[in-house]
Tab-separated table of C-alpha atoms and ligand atoms in Angstrom:
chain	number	residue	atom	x	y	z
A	1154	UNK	CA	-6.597	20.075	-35.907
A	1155	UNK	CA	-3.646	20.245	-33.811
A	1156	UNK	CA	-3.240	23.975	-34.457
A	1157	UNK	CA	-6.125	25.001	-33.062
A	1158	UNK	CA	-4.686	23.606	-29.700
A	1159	UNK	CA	-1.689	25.029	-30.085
A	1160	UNK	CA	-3.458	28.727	-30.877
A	1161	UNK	CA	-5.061	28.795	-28.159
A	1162	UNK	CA	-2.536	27.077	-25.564
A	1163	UNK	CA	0.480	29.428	-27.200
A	1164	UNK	CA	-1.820	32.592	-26.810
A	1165	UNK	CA	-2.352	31.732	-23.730
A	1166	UNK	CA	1.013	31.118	-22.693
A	1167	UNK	CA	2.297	34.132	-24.323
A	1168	UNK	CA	0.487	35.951	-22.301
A	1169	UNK	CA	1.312	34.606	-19.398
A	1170	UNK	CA	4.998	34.886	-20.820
A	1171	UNK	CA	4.709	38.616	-21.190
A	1172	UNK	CA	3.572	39.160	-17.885
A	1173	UNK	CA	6.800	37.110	-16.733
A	1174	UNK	CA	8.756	40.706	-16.917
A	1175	UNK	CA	5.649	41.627	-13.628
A	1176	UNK	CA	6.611	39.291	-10.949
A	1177	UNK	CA	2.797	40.041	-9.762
A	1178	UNK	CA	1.692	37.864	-13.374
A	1179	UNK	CA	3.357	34.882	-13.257
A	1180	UNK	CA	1.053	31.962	-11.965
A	1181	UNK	CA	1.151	31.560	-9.031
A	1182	UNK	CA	2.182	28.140	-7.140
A	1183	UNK	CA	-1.685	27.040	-6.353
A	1184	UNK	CA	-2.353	27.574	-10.333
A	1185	UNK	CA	0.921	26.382	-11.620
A	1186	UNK	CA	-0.590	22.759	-9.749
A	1187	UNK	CA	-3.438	23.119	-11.368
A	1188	UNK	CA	-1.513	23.730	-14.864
A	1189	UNK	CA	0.187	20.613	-14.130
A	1190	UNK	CA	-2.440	18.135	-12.808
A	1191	UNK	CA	-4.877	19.515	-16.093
A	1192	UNK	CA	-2.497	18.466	-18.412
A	1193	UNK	CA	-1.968	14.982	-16.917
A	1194	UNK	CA	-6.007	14.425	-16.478
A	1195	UNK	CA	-6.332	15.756	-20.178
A	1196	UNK	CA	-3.884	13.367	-21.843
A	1197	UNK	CA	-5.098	10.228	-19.658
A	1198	UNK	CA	-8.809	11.166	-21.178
A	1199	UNK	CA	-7.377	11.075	-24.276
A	1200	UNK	CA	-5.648	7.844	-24.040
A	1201	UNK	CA	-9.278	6.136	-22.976
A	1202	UNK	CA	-10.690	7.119	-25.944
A	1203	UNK	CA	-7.859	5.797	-27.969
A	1204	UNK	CA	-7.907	2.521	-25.359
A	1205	UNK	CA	-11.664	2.437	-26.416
A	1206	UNK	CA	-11.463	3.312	-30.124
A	1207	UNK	CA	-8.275	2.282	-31.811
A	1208	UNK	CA	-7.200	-1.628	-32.326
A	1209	UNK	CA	-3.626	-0.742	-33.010
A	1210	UNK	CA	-1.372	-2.710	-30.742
A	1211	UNK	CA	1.263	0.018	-30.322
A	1212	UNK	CA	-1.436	2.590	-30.117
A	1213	UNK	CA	-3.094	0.818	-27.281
A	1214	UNK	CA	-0.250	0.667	-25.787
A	1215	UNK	CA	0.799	3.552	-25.590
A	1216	UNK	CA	-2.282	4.802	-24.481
A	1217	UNK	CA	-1.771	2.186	-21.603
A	1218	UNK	CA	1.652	3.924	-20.740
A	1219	UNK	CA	0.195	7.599	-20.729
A	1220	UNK	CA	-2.599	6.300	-18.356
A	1221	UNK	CA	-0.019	4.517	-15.770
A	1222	UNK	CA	2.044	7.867	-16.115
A	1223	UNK	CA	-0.004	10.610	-15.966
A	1224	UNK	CA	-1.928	8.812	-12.916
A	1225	UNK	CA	1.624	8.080	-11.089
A	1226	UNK	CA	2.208	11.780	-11.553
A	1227	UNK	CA	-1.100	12.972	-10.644
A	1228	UNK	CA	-0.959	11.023	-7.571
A	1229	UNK	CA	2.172	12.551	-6.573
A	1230	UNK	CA	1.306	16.114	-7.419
A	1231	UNK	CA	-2.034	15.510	-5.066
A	1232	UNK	CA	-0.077	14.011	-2.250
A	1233	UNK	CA	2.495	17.393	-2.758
A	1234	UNK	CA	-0.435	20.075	-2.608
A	1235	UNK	CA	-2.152	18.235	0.309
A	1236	UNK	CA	1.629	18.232	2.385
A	1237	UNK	CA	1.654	21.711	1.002
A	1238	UNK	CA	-1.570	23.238	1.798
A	1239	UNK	CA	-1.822	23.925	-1.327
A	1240	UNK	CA	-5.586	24.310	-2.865
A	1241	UNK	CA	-5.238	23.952	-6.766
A	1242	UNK	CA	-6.403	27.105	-8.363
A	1243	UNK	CA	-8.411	27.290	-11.714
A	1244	UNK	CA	-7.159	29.885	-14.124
A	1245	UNK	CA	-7.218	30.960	-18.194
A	1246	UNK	CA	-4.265	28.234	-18.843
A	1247	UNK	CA	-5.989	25.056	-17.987
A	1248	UNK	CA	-9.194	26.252	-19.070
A	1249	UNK	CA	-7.535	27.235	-22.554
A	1250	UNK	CA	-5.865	23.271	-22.313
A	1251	UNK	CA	-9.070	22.038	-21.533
A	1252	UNK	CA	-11.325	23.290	-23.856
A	1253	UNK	CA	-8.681	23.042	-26.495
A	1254	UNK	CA	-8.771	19.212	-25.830
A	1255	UNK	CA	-11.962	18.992	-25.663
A	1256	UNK	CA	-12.439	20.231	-29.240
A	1257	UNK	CA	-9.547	18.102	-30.478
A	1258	UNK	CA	-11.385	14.753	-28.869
A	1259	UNK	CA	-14.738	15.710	-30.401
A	1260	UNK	CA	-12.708	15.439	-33.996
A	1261	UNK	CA	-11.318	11.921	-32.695
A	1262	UNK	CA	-14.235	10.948	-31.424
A	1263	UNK	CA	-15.358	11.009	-35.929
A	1264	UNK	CA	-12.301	8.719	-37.192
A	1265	UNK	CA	-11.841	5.340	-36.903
A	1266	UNK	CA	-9.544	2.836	-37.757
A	1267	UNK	CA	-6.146	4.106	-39.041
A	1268	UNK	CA	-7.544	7.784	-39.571
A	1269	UNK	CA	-8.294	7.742	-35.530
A	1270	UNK	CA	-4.653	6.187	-34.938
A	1271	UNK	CA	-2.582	8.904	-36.740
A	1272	UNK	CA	-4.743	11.735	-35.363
A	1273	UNK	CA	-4.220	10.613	-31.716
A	1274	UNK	CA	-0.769	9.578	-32.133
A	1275	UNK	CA	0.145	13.133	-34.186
A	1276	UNK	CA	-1.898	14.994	-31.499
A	1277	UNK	CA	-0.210	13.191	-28.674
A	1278	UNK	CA	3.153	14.454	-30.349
A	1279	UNK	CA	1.778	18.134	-30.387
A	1280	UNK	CA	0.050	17.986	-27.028
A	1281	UNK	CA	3.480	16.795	-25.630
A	1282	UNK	CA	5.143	19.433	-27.314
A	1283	UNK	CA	3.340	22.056	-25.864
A	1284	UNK	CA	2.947	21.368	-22.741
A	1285	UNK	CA	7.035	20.518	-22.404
A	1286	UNK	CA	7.522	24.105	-23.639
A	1287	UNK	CA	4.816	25.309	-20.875
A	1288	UNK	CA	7.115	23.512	-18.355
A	1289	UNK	CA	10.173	24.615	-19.958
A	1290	UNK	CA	9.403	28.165	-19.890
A	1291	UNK	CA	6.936	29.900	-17.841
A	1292	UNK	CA	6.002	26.644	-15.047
A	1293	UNK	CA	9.560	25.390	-13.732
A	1294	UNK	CA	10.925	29.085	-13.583
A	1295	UNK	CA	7.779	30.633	-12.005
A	1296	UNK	CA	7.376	27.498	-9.337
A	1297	UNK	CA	8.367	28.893	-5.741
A	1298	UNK	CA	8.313	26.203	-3.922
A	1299	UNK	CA	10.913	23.741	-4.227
A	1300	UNK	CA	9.356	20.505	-3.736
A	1301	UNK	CA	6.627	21.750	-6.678
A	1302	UNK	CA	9.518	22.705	-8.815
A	1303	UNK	CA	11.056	19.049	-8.277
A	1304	UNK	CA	7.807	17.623	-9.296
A	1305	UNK	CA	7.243	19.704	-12.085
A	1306	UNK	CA	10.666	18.540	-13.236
A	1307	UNK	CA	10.532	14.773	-13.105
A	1308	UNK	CA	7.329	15.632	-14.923
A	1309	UNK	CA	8.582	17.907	-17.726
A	1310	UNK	CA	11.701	14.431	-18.237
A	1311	UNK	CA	8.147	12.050	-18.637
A	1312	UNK	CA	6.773	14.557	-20.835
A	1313	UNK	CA	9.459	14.925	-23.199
A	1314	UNK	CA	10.067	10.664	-23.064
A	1315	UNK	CA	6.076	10.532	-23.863
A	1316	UNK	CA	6.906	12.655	-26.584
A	1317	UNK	CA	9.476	10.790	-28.033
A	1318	UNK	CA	7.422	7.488	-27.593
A	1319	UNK	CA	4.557	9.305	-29.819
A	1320	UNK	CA	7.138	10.409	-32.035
A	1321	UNK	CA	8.271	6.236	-32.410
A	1322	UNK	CA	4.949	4.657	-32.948
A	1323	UNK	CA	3.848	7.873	-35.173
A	1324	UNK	CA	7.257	6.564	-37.219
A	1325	UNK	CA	5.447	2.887	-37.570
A	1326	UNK	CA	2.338	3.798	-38.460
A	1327	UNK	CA	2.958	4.627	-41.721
B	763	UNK	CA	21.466	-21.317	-24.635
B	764	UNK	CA	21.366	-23.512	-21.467
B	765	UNK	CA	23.552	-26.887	-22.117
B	766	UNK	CA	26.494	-25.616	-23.731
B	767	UNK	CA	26.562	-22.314	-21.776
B	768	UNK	CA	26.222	-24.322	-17.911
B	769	UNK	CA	29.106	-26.879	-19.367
B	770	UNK	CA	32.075	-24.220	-19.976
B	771	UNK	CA	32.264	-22.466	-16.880
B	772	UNK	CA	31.786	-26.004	-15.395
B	773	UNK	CA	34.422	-27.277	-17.503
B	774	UNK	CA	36.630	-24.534	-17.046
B	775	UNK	CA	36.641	-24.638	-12.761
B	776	UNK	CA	37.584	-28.401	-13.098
B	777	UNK	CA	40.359	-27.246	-15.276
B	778	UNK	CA	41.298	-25.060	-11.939
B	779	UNK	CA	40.661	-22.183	-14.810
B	780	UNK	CA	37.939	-20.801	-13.480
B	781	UNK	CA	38.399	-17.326	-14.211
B	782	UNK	CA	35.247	-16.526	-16.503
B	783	UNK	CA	32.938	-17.931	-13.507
B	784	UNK	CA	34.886	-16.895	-10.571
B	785	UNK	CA	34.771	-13.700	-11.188
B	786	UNK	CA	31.194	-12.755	-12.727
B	787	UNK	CA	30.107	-10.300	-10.861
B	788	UNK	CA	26.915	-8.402	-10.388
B	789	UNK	CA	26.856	-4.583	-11.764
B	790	UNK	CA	23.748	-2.699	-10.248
B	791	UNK	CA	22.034	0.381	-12.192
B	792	UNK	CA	19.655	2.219	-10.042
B	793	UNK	CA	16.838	3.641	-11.861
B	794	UNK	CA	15.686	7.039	-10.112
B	795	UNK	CA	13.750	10.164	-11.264
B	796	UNK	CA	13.985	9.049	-14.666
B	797	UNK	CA	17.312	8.455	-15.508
B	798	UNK	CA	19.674	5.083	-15.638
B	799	UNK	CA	22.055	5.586	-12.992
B	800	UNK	CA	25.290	5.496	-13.632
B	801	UNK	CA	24.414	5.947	-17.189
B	802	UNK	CA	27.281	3.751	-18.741
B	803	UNK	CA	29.144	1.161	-16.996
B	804	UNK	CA	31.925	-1.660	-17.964
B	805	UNK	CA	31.274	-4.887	-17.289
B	806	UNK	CA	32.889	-8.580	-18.495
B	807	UNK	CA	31.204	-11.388	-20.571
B	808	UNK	CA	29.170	-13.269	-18.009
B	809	UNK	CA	28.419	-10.261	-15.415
B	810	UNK	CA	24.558	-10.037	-14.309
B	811	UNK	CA	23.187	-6.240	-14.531
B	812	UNK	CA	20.455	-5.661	-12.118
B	813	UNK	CA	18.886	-2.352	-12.665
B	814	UNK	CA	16.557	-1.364	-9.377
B	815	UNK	CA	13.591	1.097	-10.004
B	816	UNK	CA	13.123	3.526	-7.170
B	817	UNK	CA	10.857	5.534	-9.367
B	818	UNK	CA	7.082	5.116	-9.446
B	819	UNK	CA	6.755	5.080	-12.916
B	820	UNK	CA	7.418	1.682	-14.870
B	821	UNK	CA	10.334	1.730	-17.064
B	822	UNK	CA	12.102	-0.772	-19.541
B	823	UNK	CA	15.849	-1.785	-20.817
B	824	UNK	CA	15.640	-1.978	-24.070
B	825	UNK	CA	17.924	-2.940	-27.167
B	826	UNK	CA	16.081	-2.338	-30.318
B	827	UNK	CA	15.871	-5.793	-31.908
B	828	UNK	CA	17.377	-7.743	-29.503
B	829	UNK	CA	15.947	-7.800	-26.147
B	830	UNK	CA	13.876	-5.998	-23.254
B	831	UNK	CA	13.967	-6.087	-19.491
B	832	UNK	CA	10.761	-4.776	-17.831
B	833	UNK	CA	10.600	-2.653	-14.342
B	834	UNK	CA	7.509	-2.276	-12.708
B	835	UNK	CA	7.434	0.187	-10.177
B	836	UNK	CA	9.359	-0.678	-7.083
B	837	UNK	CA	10.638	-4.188	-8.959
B	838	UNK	CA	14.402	-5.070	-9.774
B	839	UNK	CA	15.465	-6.987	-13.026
B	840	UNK	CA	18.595	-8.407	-14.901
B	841	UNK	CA	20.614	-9.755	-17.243
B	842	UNK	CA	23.646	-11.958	-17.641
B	843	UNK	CA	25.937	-10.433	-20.594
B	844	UNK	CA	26.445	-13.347	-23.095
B	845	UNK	CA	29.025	-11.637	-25.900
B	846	UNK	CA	31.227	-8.549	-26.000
B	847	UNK	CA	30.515	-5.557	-26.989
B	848	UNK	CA	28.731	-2.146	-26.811
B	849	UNK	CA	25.479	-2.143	-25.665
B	850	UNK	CA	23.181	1.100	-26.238
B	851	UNK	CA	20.239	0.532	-24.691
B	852	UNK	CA	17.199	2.978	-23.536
B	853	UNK	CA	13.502	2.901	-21.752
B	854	UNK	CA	10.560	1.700	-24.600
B	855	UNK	CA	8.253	4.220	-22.480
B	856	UNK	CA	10.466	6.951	-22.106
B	857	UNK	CA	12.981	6.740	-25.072
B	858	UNK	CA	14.862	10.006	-23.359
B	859	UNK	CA	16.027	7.471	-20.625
B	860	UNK	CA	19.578	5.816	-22.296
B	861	UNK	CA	22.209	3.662	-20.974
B	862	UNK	CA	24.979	1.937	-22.437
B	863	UNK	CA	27.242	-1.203	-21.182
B	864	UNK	CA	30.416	-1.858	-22.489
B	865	UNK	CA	31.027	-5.457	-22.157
B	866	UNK	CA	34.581	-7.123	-22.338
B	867	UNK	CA	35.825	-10.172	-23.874
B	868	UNK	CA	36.465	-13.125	-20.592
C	1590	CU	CU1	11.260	4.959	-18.510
């Protein structure tokens, strides 16, 4: 279930990648903000479901800490883009992310109980994943402005420590 | 630990010894843009580490096991080093955040 998501988002990304070598493909700052603030509204979905759904105290809580998180960046990236001018721009990444997720949280939405916990908790790990290597390699570099870049950043360090946190209760759930 | 642990240092500055009290100091670790800040320090049994969070994100102090120090965003929090030793510690939330304190015998 997780592969589908990464299919699509790697495909996506790949082709983003490969346009990397045309300055004229690589997103541009107004969609690279969009990227960004998808990704965070995407994983705090998630972790209401799993708030809603699971009864696993380390689950639950670590859906609490990816809702805090993803807000506390969201809130920042909106207060950057409005300083900025900057009008968020819909493109083929976040839709890919989003649809992706969407598909993933219809097969949550099926499993309860421990089923439901490992699923989110794996899928948290591979969500994380991919969107640290999205950072990583097309969003940081591509970023013009600076402030963005910083941002994107102090995101991409919460995005790896969210992984690792998935990575620690996925470790005590079985 | 509070009657024994009050008496010594007590104890000791009637003695005229009061070394271990006198000089406790406090050792601050800023918290900022995810990271500990500085990273490692040195510090002496009966030092207080405050650790300030300038980020708006909540973080933690934590050594696995033993004990945990919460930061909401904007708050301060600390601990006075009981025992010697090495202490590796990192953030529950965001396990990529680590610090260590190496603590000194009195
Ligand atoms: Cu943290």
């Amino acid at each position: 279930m997780t592969t589908r998501l990464s299919m699509a988002f790697i495909a996506v990304l790949i082709l983003g990648a490969t346009g990397v070598a045309r300055a004229a493909d690589k997103p541009t700052d107004p969609q690279i903000a969009h990227i960004a603030y998808t990704a965070g509204a995407l994983d705090v979905d998630m972790a209401k479901l799993a708030i809603s759904k699971s009864k696993n105290k380390d689950v639950v809580g670590f859906a609490n800490d990816m809702v805090r998180d993803h807000e506390a960046v969201n809130v920042q990236a909106l207060d950057l883009v409005k300083k900025l001018k900057v009008t968020p721009e819909d493109n083929a990444t976040s839709t890919a992310l989003t649809e992706a997720t969407a598909a993933e949280k219809t097969k949550l939405e099926r499993l309860e109980g421990a089923a439901f916990d490992k699923a989110y908790v794996a899928n948290e790990v591979a969500y994380h994943k991919q969107v640290n290597a999205a950072l990583e390699t097309v969003l940081i570099p591509s970023a013009q402005n600076a402030e963005l870049k910083s941002l994107l950043e102090t995101g991409l360090k919460i995005f790896q420590g969210h992984e690792q946190h998935a990575e620690m209760v996925a470790a005590g759930l079985n | 630990m509070s009657a024994h642990c009050h008496l010594l240092p007590a104890l000791a500055l009637a003695l005229g010894m009061g070394a271990f009290s006198a000089r406790a100091e406090t050792i601050t670790v800023t918290i900022e843009k995810m990271a500990f800040s500085p990273a490692e320090i040195s510090a002496s049994v009966g030092d207080t580490v405050q650790w300030v969070n300038k980020d708006t994100f909540a973080h933690t102090a934590t050594v696995k096991g033993e004990w945990e120090v919460m930061f909401p965003v904007a708050k301060s929090g600390s601990i006075v080093l009981d025992k010697a030793g090495t202490l590796a510690y990192f953030c529950r939330f965001h396990p990529n955040m680590k610090g260590r304190i190496t603590v000194s015998a009195p």
